[in-house]
XYZ file of N, CA, C and O in Angstrom:
628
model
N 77.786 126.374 -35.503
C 78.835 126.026 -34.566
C 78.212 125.519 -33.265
O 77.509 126.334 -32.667
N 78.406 123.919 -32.567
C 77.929 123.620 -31.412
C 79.020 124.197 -30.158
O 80.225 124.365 -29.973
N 77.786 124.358 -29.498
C 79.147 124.753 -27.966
C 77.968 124.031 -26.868
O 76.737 124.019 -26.847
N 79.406 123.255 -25.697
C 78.597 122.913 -25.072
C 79.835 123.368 -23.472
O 81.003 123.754 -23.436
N 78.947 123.101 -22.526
C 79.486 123.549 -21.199
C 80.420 122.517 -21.301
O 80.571 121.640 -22.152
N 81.355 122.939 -19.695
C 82.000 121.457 -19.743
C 81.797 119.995 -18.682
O 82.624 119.169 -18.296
N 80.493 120.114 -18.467
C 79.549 119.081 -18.013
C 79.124 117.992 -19.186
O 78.889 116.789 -19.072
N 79.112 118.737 -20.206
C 78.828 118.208 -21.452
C 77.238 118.480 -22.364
O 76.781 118.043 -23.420
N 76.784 119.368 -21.376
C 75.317 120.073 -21.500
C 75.860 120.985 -22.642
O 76.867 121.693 -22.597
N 74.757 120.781 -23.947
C 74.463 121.150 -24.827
C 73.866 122.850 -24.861
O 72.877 123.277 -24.264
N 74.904 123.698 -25.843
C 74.381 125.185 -25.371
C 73.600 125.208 -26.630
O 74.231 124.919 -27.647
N 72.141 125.547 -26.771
C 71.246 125.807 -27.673
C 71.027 126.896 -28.596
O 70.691 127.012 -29.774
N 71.379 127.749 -27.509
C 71.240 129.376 -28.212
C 72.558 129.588 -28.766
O 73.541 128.883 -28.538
N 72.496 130.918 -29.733
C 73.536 130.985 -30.258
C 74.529 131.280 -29.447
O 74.286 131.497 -28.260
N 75.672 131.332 -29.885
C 77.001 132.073 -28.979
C 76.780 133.330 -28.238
O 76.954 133.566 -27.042
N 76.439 133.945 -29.014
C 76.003 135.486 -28.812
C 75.263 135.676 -27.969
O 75.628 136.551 -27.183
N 74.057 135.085 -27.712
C 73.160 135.326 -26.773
C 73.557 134.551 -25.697
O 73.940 135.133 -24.683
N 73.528 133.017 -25.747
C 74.606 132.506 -24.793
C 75.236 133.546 -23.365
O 74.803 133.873 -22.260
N 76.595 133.813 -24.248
C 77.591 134.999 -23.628
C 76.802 135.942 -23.220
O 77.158 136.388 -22.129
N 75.552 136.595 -23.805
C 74.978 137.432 -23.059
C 74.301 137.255 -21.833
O 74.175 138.082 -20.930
N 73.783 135.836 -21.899
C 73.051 135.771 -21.238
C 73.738 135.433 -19.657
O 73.119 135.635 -18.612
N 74.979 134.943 -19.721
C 76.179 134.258 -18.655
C 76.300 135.992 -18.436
O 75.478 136.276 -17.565
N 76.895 137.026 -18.826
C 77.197 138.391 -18.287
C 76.369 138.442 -17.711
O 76.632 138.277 -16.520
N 75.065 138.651 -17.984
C 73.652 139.607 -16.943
C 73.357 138.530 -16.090
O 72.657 138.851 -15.129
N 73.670 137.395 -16.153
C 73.283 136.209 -14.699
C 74.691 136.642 -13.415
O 74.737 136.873 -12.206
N 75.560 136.575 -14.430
C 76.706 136.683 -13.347
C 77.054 137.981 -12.656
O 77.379 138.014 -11.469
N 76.937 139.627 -13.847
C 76.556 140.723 -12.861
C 75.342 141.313 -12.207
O 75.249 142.340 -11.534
N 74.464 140.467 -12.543
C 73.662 140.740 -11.589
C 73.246 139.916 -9.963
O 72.358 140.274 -9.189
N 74.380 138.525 -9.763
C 74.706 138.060 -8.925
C 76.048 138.520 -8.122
O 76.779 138.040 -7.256
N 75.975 139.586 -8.806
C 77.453 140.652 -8.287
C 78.780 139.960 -8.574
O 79.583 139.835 -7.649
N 79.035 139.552 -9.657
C 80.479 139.185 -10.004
C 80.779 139.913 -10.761
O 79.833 140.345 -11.420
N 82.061 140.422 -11.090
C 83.184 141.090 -11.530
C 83.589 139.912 -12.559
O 84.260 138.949 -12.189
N 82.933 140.139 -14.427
C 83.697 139.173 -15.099
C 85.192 139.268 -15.592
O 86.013 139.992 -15.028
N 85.400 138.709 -16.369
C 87.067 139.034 -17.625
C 86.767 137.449 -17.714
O 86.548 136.593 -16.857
N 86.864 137.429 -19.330
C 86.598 136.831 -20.458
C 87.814 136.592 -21.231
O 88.285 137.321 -22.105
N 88.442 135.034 -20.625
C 89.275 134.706 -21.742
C 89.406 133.840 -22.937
O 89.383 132.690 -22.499
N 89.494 133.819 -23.843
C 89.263 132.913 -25.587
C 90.262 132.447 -25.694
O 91.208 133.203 -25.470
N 90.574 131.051 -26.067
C 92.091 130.254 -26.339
C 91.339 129.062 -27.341
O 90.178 128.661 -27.409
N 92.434 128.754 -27.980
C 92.021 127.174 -28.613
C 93.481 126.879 -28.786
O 94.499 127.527 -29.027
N 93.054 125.229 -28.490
C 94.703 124.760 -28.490
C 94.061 123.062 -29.574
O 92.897 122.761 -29.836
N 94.991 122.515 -29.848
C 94.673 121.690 -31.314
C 96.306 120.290 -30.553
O 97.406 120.346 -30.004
N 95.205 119.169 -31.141
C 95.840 117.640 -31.206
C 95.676 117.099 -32.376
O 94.671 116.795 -33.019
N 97.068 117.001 -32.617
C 97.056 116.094 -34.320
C 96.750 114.547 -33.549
O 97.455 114.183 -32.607
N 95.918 113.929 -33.937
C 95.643 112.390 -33.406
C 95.408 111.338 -34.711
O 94.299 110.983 -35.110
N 96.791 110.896 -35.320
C 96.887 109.929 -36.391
C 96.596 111.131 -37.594
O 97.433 112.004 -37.821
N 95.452 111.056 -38.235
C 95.604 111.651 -39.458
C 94.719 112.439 -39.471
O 94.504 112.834 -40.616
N 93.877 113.011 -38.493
C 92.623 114.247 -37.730
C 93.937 115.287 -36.633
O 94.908 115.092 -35.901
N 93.261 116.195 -37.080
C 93.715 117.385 -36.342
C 92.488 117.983 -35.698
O 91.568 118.467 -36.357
N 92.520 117.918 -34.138
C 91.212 118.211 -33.293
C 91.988 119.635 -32.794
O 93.125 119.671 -32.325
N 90.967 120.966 -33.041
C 90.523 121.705 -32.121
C 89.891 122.028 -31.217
O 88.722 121.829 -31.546
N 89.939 122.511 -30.014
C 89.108 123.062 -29.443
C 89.020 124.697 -29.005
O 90.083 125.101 -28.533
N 88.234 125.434 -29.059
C 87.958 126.480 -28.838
C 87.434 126.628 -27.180
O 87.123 125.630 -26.531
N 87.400 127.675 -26.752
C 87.336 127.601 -24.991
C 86.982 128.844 -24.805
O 87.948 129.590 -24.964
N 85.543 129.658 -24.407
C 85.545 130.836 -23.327
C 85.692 130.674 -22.452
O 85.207 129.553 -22.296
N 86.158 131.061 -21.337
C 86.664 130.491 -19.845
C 85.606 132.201 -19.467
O 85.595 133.222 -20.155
N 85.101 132.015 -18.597
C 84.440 133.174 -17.656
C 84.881 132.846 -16.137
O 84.606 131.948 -15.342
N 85.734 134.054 -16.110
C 86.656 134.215 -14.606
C 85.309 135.671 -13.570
O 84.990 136.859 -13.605
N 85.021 134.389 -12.823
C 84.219 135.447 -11.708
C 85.655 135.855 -10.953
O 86.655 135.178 -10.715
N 85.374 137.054 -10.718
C 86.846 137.946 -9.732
C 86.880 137.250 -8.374
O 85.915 137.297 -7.611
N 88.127 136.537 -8.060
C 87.737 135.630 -6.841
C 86.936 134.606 -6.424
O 86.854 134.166 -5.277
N 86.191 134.146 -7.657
C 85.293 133.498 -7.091
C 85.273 132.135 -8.447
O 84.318 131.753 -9.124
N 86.322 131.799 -8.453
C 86.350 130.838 -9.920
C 85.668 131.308 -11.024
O 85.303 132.445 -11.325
N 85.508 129.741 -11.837
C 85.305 130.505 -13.314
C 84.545 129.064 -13.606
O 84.440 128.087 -12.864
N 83.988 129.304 -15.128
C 83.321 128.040 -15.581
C 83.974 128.692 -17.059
O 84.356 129.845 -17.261
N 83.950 127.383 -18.110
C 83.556 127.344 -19.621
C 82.683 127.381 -20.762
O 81.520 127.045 -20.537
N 82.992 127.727 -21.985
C 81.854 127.006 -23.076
C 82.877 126.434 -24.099
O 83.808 127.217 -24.289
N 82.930 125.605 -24.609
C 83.843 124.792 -25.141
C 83.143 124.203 -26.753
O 81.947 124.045 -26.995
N 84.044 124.018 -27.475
C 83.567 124.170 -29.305
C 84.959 123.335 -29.889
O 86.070 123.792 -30.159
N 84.486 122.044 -29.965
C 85.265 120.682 -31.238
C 85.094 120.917 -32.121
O 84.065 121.367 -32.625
N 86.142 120.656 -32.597
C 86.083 120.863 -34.366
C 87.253 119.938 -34.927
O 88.293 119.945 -34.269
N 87.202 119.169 -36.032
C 87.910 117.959 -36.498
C 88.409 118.312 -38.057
O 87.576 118.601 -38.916
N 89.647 118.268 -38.307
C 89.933 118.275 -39.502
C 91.014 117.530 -40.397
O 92.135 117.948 -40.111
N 91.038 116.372 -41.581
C 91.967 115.759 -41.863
C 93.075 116.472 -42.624
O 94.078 115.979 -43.141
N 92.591 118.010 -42.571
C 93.539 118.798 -43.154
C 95.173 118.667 -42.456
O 95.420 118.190 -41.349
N 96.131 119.202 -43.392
C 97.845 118.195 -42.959
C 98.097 120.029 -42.228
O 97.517 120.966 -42.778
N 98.820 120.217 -41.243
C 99.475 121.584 -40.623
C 100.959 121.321 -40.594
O 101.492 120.332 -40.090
N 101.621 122.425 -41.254
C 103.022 122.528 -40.454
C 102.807 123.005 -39.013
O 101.890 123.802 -38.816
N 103.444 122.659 -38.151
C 103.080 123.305 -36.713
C 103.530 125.082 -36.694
O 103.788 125.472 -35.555
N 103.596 125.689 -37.314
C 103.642 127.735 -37.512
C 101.882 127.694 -37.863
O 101.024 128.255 -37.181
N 101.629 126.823 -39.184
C 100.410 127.029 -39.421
C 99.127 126.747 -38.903
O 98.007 127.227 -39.077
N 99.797 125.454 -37.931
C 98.277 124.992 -36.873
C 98.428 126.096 -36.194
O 97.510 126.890 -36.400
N 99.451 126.558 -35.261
C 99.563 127.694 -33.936
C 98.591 128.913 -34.299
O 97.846 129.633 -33.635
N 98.928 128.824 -35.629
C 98.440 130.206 -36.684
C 96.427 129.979 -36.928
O 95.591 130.882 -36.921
N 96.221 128.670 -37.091
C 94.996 128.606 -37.170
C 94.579 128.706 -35.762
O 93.710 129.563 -35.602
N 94.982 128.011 -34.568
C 94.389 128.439 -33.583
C 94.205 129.833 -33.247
O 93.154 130.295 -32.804
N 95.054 130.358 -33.427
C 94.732 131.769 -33.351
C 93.791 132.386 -33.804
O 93.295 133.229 -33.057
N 93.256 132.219 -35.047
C 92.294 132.782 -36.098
C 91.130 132.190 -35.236
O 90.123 132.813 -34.898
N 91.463 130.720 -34.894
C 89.586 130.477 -34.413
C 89.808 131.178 -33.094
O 88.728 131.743 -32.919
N 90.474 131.430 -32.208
C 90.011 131.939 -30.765
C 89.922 134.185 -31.961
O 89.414 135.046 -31.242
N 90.111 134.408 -32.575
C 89.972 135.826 -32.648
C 88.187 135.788 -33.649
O 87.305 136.647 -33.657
N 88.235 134.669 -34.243
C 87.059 134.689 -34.920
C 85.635 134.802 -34.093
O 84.581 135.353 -34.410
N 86.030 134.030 -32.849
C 85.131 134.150 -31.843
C 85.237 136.085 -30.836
O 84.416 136.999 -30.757
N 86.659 135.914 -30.274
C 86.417 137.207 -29.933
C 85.636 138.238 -30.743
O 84.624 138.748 -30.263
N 86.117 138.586 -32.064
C 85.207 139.303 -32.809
C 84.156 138.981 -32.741
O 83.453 139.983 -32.614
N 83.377 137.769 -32.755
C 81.459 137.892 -32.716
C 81.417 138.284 -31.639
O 80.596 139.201 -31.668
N 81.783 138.180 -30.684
C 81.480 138.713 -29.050
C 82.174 140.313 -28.866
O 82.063 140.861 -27.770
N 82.691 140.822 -29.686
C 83.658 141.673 -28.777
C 82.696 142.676 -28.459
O 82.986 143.342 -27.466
N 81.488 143.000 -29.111
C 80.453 144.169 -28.888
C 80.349 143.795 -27.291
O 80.986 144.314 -26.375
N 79.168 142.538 -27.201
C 78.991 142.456 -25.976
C 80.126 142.595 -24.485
O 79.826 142.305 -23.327
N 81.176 143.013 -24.884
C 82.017 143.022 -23.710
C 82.315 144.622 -23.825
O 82.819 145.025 -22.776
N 82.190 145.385 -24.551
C 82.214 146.798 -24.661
C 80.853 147.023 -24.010
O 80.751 147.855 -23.109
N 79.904 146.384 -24.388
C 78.527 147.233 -23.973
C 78.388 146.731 -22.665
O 78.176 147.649 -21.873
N 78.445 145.151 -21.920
C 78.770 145.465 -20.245
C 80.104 145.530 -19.521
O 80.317 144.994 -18.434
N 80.928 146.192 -20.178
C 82.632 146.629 -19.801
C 83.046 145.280 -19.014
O 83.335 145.457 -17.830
N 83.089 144.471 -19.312
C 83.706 142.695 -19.470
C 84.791 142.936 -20.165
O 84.690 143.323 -21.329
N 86.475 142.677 -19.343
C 87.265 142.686 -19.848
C 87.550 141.763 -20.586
O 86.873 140.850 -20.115
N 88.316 141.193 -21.779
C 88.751 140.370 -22.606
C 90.107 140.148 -23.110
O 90.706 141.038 -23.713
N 90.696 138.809 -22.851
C 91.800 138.537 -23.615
C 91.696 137.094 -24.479
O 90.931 136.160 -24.238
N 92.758 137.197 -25.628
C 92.842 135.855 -26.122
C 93.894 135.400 -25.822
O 94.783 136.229 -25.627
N 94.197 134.128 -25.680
C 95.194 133.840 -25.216
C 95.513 132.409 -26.544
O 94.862 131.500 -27.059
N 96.655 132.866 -26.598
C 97.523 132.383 -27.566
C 98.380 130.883 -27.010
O 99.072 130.945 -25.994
N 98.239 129.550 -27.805
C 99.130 128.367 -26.735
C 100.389 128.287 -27.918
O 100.607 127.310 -28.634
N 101.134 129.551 -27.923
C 102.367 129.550 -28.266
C 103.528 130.126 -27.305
O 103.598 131.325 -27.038
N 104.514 129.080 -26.765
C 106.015 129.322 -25.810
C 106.625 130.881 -26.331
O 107.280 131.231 -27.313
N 106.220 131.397 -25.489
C 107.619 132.582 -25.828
C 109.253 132.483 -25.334
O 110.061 133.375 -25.078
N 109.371 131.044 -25.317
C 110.453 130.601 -25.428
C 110.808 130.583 -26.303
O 109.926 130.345 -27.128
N 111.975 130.748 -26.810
C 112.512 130.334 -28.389
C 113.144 128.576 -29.086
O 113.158 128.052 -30.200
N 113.450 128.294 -28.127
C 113.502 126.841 -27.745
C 112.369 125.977 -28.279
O 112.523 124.842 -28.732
N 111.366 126.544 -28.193
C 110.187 125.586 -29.063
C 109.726 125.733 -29.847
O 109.584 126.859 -30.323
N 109.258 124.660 -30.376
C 108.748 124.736 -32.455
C 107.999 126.136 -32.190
O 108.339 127.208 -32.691
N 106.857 125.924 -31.262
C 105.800 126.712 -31.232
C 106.115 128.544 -31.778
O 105.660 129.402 -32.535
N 107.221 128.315 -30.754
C 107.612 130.217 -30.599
C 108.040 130.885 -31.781
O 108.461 132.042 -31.799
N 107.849 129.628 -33.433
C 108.008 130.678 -34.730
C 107.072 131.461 -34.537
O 107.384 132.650 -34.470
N 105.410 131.041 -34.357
C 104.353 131.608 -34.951
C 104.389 133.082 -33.839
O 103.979 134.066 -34.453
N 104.581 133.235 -33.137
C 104.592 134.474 -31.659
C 104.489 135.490 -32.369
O 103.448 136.107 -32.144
N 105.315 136.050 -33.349
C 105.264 137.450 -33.662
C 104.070 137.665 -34.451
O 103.432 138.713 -34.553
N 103.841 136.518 -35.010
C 102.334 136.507 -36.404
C 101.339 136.827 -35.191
O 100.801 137.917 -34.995
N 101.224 135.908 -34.573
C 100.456 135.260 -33.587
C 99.799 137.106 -32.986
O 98.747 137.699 -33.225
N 100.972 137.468 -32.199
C 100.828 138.926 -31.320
C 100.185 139.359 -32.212
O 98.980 139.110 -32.265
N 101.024 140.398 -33.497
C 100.524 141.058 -34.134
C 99.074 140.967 -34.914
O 98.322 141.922 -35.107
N 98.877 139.753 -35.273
C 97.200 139.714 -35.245
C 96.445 139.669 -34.224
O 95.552 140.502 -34.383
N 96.333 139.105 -33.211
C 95.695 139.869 -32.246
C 95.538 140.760 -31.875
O 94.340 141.043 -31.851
N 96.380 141.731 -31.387
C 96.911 142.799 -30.696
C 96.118 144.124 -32.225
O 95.503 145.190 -32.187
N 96.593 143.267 -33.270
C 95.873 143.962 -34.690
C 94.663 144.177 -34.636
O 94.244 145.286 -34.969
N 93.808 143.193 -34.212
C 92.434 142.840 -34.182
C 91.815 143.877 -33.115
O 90.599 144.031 -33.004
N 93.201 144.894 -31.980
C 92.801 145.431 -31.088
C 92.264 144.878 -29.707
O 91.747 145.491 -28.773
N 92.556 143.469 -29.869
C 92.079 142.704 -28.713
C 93.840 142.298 -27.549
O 94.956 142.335 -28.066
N 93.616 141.966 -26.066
C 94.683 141.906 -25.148
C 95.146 140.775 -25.666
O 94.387 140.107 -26.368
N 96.662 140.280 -25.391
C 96.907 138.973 -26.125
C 97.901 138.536 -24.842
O 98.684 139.305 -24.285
N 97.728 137.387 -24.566
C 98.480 136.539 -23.753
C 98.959 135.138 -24.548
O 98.291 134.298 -25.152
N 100.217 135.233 -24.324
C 101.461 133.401 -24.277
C 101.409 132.806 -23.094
O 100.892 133.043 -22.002
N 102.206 131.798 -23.668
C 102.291 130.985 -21.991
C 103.435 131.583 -21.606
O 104.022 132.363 -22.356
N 103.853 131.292 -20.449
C 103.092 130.305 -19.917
C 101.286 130.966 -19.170
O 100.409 130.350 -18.566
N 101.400 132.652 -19.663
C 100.224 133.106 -18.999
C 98.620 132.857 -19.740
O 97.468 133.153 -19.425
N 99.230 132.201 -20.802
C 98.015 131.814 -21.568
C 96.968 130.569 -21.245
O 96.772 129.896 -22.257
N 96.375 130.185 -20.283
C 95.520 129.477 -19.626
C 94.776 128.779 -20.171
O 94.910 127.598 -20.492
N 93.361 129.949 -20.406
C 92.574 129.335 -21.729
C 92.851 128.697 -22.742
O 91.951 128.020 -23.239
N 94.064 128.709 -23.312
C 94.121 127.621 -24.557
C 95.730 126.552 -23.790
O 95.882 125.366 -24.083
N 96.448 127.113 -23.096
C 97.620 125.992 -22.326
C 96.830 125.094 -21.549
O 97.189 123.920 -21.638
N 95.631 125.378 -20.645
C 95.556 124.758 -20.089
C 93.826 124.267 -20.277
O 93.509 123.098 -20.498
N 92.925 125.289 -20.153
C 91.933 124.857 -20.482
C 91.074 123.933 -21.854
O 90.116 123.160 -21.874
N 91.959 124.473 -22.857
C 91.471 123.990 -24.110
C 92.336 122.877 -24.338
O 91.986 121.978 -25.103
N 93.438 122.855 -23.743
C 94.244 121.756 -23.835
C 93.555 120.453 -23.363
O 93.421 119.379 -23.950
N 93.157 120.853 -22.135
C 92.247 119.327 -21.369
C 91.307 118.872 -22.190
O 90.940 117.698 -22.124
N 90.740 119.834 -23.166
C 89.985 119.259 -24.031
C 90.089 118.336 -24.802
O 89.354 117.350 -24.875
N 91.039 118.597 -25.451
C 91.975 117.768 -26.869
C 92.694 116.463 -25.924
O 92.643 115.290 -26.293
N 93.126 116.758 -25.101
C 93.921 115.853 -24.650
C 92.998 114.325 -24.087
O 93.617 113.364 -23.628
């Protein structure tokens, strides 16, 4: 899996170490992290683009990304894309979730499904929660869902 900042600088090391290595730079420059995971997805003609997004929120003091494309000509009903995004932002929380227990780095995923009912999106919400929330991880919608409404969105878009 490539991940790169969003400068467009190429991350080398794995994810894992990566993320580790952004925690012990940033608390030991005295920031206060929380770690949010989103992926939000553009059907463009007959490719369906994901993107995946860690957003690292220094407390007060902004935040930066690591960001992960992924392309597929596979066909989605829109329950089942909402539904795959989900799976890739929890697939990631799970490889990471140790490291945020072992330097108490809070974590949420954030889900780019309306808890409006009004939109296609808001079938997948209850799947959506309950696997996350299943997985034991915090779960955010929009409009509080950032990381994948807004950050992973700029990606695709």
């Amino acid at each position: 899996m490539k991940w790169r900042k969003f400068n467009g600088e190429t991350i080398n090391l794995p994810i894992y170490d990566a993320v580790e290595n952004v925690i012990r730079r940033e608390t030991a420059a005295g920031y206060r992290l929380k770690v949010c995971i989103g992926t939000d997805s553009q059907v463009k003609g007959q490719e369906t683009e994901f993107a995946t997004v860690i957003v690292f929120l220094r407390e007060g003091h902004g935040g930066f990304m690591f960001i992960h494309n992924e392309k597929t000509r596979q066909q989605f009903a829109i329950k089942e894309r909402m539904l795959v995004e989900v799976a890739k932002s929890i697939e990631i929380a799970y490889e990471l979730c140790n490291l945020f227990t072992i330097y108490d780095v809070d974590m949420e995923v954030h889900a780019d499904i309306n808890t409006n009912p009004h939109f296609k999106s808001n079938d997948a919400l209850k799947e959506a929660m309950g696997y996350i929330l299943g997985m034991g991880f915090a779960f955010k919608a929009k409009p509080e869902a950032f990381a994948s409404s807004s950050c992973a969105n700029k990606v695709v878009n």
